[in-house]
Coordinates of C-alpha atoms in Angstrom, one line a residue:
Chain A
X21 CA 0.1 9.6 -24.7
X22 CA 2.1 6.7 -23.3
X23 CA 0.0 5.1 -20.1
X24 CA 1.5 2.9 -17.2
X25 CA -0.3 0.1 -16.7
X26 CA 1.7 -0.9 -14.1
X27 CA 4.7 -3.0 -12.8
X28 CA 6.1 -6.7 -12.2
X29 CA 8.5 -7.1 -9.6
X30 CA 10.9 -10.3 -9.1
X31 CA 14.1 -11.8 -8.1
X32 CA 16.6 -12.6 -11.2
X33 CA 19.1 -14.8 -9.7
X34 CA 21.1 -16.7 -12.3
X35 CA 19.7 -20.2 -11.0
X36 CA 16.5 -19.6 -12.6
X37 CA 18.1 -19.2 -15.6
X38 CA 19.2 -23.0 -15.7
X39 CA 16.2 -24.2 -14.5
X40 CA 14.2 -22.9 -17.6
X41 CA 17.3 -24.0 -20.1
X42 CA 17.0 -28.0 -18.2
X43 CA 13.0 -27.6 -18.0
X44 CA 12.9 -28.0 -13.9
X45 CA 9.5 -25.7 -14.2
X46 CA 8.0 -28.9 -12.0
X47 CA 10.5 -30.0 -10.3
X48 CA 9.3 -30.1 -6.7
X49 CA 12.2 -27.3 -6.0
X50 CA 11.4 -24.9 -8.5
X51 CA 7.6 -25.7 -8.4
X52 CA 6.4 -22.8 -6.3
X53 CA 8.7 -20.2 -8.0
X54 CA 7.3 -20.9 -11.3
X55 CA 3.7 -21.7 -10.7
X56 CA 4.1 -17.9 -8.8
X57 CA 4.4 -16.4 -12.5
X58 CA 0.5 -17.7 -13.2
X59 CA -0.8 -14.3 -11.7
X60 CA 1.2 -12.4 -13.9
X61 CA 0.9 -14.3 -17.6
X62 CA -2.8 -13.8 -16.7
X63 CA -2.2 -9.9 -16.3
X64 CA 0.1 -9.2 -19.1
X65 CA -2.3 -11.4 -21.4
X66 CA -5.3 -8.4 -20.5
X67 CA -3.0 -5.9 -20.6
X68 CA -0.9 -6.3 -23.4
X69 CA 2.2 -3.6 -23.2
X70 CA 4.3 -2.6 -25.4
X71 CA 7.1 -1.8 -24.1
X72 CA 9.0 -2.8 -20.5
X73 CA 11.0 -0.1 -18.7
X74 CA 13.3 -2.7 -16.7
X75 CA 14.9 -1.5 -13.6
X76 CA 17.5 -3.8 -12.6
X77 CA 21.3 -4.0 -11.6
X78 CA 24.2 -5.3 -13.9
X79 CA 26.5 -7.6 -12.8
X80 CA 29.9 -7.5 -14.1
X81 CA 29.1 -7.8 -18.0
X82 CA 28.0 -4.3 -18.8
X83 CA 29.9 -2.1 -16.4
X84 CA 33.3 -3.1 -14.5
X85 CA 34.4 -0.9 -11.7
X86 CA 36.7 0.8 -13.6
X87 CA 33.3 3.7 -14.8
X88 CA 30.4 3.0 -12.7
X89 CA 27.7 4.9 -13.4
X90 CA 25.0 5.4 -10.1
X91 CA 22.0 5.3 -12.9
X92 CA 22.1 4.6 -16.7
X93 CA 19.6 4.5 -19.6
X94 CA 19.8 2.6 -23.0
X95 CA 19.1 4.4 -25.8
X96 CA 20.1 1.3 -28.5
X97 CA 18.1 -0.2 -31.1
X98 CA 18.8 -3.3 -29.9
X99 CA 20.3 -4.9 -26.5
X100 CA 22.3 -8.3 -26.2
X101 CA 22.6 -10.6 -23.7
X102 CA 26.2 -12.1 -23.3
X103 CA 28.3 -14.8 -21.6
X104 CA 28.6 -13.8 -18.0
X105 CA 31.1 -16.3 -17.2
X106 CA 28.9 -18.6 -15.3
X107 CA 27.4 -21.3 -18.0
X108 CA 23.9 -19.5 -18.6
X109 CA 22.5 -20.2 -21.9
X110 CA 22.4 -16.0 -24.2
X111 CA 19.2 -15.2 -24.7
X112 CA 17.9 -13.9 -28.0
X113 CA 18.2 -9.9 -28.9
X114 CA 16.1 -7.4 -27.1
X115 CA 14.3 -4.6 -29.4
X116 CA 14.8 -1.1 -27.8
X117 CA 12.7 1.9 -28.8
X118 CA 15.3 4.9 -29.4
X119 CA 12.7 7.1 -29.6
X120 CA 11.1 6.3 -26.0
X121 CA 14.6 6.1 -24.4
X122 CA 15.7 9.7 -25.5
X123 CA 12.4 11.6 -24.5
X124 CA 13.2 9.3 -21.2
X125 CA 16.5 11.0 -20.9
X126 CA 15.5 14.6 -22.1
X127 CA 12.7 14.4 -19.5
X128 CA 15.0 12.7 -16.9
X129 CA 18.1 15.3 -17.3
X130 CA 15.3 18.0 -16.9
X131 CA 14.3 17.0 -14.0
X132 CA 17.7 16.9 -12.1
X133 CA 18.6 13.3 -12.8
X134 CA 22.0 13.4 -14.2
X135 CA 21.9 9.9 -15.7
X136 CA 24.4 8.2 -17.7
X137 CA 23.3 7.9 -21.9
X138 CA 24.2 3.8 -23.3
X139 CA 23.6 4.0 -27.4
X140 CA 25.5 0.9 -27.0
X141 CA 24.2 -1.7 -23.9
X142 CA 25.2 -5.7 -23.2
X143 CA 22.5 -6.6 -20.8
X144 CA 22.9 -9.6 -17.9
X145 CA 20.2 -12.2 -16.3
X146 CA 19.0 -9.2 -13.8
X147 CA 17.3 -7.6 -17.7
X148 CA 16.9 -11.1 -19.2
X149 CA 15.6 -13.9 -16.7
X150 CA 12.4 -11.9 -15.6
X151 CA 11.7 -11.0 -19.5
X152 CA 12.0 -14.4 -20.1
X153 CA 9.9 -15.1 -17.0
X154 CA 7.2 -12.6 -18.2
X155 CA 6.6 -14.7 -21.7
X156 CA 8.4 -18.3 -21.0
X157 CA 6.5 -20.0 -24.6
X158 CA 8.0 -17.3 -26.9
X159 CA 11.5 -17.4 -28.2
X160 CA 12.4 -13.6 -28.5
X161 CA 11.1 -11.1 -26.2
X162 CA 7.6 -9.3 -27.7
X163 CA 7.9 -6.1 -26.2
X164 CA 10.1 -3.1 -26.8
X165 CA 12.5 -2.9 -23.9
X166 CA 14.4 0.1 -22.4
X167 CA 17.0 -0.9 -19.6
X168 CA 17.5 1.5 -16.4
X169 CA 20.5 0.4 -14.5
X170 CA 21.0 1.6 -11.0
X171 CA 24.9 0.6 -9.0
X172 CA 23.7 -1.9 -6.1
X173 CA 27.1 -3.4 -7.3
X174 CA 30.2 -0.7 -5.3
X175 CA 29.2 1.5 -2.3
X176 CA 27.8 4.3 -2.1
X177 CA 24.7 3.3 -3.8
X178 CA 21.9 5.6 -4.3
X179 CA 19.9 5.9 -1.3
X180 CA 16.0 4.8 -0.9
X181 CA 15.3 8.6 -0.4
X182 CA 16.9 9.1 -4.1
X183 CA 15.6 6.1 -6.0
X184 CA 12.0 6.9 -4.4
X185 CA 12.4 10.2 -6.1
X186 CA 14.0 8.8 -9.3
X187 CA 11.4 7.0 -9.8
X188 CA 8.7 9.6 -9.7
X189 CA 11.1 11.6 -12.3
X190 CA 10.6 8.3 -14.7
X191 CA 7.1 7.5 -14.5
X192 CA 6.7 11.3 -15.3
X193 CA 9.4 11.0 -18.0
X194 CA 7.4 7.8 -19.5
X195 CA 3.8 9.6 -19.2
X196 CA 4.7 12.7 -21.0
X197 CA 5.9 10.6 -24.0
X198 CA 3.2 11.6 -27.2
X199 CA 2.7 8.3 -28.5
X200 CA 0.4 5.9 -27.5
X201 CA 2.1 3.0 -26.1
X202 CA 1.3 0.6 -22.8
X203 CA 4.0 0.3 -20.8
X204 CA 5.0 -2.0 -18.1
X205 CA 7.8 -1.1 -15.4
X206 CA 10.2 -3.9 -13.8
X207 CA 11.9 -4.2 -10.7
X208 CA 14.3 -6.9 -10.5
X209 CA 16.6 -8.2 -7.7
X210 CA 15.4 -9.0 -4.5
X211 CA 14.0 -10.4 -1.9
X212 CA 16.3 -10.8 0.6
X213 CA 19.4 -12.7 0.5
X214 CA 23.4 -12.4 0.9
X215 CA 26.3 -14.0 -1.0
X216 CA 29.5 -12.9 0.4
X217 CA 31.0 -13.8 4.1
X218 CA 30.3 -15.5 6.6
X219 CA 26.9 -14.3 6.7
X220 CA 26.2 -15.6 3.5
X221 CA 22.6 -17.2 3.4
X222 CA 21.1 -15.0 5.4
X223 CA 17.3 -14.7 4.6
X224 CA 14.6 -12.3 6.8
X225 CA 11.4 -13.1 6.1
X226 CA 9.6 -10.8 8.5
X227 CA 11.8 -7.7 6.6
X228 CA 10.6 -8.9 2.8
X229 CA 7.2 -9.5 3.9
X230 CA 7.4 -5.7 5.7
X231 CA 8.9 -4.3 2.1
X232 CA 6.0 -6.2 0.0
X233 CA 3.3 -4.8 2.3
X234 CA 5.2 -1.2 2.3
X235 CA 5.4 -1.2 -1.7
X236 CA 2.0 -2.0 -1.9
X237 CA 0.1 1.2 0.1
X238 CA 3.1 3.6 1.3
X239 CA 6.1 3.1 -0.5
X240 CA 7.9 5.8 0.7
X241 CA 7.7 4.4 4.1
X242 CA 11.0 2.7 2.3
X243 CA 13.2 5.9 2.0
X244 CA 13.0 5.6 6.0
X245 CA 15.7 3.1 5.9
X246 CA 19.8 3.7 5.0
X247 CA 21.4 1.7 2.7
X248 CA 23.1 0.3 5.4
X249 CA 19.9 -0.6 7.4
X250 CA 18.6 -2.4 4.0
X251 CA 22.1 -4.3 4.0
X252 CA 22.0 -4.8 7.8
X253 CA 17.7 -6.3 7.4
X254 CA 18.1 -7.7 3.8
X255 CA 21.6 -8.7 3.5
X256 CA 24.5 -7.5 1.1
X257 CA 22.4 -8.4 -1.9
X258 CA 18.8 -7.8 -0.7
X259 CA 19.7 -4.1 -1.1
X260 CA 18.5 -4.8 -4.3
X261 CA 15.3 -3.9 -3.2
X262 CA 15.7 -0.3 -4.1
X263 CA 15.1 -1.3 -8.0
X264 CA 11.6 -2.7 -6.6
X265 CA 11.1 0.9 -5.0
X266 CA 12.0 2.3 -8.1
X267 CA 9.3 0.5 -10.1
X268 CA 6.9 1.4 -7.9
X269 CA 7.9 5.0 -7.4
X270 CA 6.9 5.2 -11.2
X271 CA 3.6 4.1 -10.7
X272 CA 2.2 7.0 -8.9
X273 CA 0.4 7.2 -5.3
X274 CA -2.6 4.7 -5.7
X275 CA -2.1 1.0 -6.9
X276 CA -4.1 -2.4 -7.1
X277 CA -2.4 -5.3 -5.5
X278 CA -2.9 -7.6 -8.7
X279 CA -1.2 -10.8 -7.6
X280 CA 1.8 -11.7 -5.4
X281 CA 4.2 -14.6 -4.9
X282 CA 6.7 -15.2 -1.6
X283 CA 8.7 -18.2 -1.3
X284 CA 12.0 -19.5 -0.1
X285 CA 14.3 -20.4 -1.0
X286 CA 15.6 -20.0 -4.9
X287 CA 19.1 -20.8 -4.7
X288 CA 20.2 -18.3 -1.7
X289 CA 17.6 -15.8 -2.2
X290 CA 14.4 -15.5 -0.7
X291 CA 12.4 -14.7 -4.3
X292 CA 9.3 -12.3 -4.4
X293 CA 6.7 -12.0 -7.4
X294 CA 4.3 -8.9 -7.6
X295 CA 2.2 -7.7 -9.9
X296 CA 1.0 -3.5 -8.7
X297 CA -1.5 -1.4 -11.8
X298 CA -1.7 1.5 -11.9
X299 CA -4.5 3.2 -10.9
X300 CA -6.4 4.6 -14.3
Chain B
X25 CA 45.7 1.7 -0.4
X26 CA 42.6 3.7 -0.2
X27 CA 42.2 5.8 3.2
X28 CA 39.3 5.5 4.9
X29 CA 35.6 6.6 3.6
X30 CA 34.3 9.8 5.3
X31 CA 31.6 7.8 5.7
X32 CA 32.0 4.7 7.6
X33 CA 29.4 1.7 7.4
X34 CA 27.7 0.1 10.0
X35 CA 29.8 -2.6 11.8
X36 CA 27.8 -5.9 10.4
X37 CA 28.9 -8.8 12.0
X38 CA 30.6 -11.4 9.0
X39 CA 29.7 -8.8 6.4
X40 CA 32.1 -6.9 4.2
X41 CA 30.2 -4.0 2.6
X42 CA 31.7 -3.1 -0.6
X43 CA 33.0 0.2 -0.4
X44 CA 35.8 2.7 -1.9
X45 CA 38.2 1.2 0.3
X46 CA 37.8 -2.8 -0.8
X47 CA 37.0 -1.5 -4.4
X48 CA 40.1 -0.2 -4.4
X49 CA 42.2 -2.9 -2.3
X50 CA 40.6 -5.3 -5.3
X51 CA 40.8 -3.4 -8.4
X52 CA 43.6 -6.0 -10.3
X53 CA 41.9 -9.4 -8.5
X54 CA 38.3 -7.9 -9.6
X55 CA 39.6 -6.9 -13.0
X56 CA 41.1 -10.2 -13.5
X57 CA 37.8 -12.0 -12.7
X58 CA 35.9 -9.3 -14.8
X59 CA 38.1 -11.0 -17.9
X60 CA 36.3 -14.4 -17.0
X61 CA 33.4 -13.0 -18.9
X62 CA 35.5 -14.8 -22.1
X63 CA 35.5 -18.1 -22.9
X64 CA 39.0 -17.8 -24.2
X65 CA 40.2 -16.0 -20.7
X66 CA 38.8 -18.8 -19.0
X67 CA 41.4 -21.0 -21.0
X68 CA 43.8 -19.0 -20.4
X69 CA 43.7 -18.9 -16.8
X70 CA 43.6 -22.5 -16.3
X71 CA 46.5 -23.2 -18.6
X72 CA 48.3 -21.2 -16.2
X73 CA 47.0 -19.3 -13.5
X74 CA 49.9 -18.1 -12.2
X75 CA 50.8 -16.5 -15.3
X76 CA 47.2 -15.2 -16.0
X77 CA 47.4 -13.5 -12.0
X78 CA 50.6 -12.1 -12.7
X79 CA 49.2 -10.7 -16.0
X80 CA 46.5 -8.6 -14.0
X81 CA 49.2 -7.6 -11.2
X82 CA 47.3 -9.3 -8.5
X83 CA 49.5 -8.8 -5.2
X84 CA 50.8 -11.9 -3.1
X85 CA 47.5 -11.5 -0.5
X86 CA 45.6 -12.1 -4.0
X87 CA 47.6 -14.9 -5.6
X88 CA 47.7 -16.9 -2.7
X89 CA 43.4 -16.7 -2.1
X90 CA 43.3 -17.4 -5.9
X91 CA 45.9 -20.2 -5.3
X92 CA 44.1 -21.6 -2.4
X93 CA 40.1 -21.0 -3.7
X94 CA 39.6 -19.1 -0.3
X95 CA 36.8 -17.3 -0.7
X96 CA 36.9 -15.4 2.6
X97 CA 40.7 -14.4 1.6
X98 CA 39.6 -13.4 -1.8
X99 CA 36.8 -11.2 -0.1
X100 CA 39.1 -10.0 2.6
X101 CA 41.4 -9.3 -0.3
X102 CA 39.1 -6.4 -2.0
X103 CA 37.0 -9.0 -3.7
X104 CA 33.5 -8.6 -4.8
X105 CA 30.9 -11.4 -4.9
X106 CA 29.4 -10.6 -8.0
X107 CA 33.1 -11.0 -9.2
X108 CA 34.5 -14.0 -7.5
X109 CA 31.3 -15.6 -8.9
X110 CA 33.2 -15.8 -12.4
X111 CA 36.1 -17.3 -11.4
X112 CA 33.7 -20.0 -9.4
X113 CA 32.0 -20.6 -12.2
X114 CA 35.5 -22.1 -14.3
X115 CA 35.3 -24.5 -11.8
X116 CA 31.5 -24.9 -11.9
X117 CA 30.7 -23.8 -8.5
X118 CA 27.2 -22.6 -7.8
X119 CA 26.7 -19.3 -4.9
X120 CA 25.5 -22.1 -3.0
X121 CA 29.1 -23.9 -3.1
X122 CA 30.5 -20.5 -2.1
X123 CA 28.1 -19.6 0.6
X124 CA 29.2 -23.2 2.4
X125 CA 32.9 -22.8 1.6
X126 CA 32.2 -19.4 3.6
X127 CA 30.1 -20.4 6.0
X128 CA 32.2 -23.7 6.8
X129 CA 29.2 -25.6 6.4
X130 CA 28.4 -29.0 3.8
X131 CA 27.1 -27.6 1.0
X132 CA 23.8 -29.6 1.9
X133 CA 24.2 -28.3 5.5
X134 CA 24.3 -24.5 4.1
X135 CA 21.2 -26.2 1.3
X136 CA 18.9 -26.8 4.7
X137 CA 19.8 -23.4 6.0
X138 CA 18.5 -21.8 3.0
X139 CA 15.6 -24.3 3.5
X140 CA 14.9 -23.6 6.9
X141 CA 15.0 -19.8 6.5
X142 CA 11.3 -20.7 5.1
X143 CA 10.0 -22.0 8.5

């Protein structure tokens, strides 16, 4: 059978994407983002998955507004990244597993999650940056990927309540696959930060440090808040937060605080690192 | 234009949520920026913009934040960050360009915010 091990969550704002393509690992700026991923090369290298489940939220290259879909799966051989429109270097192709993504949406359609099928998927630096992250020395990706998209994008998005619960519904839909693969969930976006208005740089420490705690021991203490009170304590963008809470919702009730990372800022965001296994 | 959600937001003070109502106000401006995913629509815009926002039916509120790289009037306008971002980026602005432009800071002023948001 397939077995968690567990799950990485990070920010994924495009920044870091330059900074690895003009090297700027040790530049006194981007120093304590990048030293932050030393806690989790360590972990992947004893864990060793297979595959990553990556929950995250696309920005404008995969879906426009026009058919917006509240979750979606891939279920492609292969995923590509693309030109967003704002000078980041593409990435190389991601392998998919077919097989894992349609027992994910059998299992997921099953349990009441009406989620939207992609045989065909463009993925943007929300998939790509904390791959990259995850194995910075190899050139393509060496796991099997499957992308989960969830709308932070155009209001309403799901609420906490509802990701919290889609989440169990994928770490059961992941578990119940036969094979024997070591998987590894994702939560990108995050921490807190805001882009638009005149509001934009807004940071709140106190609120991400409150959410890392949370995720940790009781992460349904999280479906507490409205989207709105995640907008109003994270900002416009922090409300990201909910792919985190999906990550974790997949884990199951008990987990192992493996390492974590806080620091701000990285370009407007305030960027948080964990790393959460699963308990055996 | 879009009627009002059933379900209003929270009043956030110099925050637009994104709802039905600005995704609908925006649909030709977002579309437009959407199209900035290409390389080649990026040339085309700046050979003429004015033709390119006509193309995409953008209305005059649109044309003249596009006109005027008013980031506020582009938001105010039905705009959406994630959006706007790829018309910035032609010009090689960073979210940290646009968060001063919004905030009426220096973009080294708006930098220190960022870095003081640590303390």
């Amino acid at each position: 059978m397939a077995k968690i091990l567990g799950a990485v969550t990070t920010s994924h704002v495009p920044a870091i994407g330059n900074a690895i393509a003009k090297g700027l690992q040790d530049d006194p700026y981007w120093k304590p983002f990048f030293k932050g991923w030393e806690g989790v090369h360590q972990w992947l290298a004893q864990t060793k998955p297979d595959v990553a489940v990556v929950v995250y939220n696309d920005h404008g290259l995969q879906f426009f507004l026009d058919k917006l879909p509240t979750f979606a799966v891939g279920a492609a051989p292969e995923y590509r990244n693309a030109d967003e429109g704002w000078g980041l270097p593409t990435l190389p192709p991601y392998r998919g597993n077919t097989d894992l993504s349609w027992h994910m949406i059998e299992s997921l359609v099953a349990d009441e999650f009406d989620i939207t099928t992609c045989q065909e998927m463009v993925v943007d630096h929300a998939f790509t940056l904390p791959l990259k992250l995850m194995w910075p020395a190899l050139d393509a990706c060496p796991v099997a990927t499957v992308p989960v998209a969830v709308n932070t994008v155009q209001h309403p998005l799901p609420t906490p309540t509802r990701c919290y619960k889609f989440g169990r519904a994928l770490g059961r839909a992941i578990a119940s696959y036969p094979e024997d693969l070591k998987v590894v969930l994702l939560g990108t976006g995050g921490l807190s930060h805001q882009l638009d208005g005149p509001r934009a740089g807004f940071i709140n420490k106190a609120f991400d440090a409150l959410c890392m705690e949370k995720l940790v021991g009781d992460p349904e203490a999280l479906t507490r808040y409205s989207i709105d009170d995640l907008v109003e304590q994270a900002g416009t963008q922090g409300v990201e937060v909910i792919n985190w809470l999906i990550a974790r919702a997949a884990l199951g009730g008990t987990v192992r605080e493996v390492h974590r990372n806080y620091h701000i800022p990285i370009s407007n965001t305030a960027s948080g690192i964990m790393v959460l296994a699963n308990a055996a | 234009m879009g009627s009002r959600p059933r379900y209003a937001h929270r009043d956030i003070p110099g925050t637009t949520i994104f709802d039905g109502v600005q995704a609908q106000k925006g649909y030709a401006l977002n579309k437009m920026c959407y199209s900035f995913n290409s390389a080649e629509n990026r040339a085309a815009f700046v050979a003429d913009e004015e033709a390119y926002c006509k193309k995409y039916g953008l209305n005059a509120e649109q044309r003249t934040a596009i006109k005027e790289r008013d980031v506020l009037g582009l938001i105010a306008a039905g705009g959406n960050v994630y959006y706007l971002a790829k018309f910035a980026g032609i010009f090689g602005l960073s979210v940290q360009d646009l968060g001063a432009l919004q905030t009426g800071m220096s973009v080294e002023a708006f930098k220190q915010k960022l870095l003081d948001a640590a303390k």
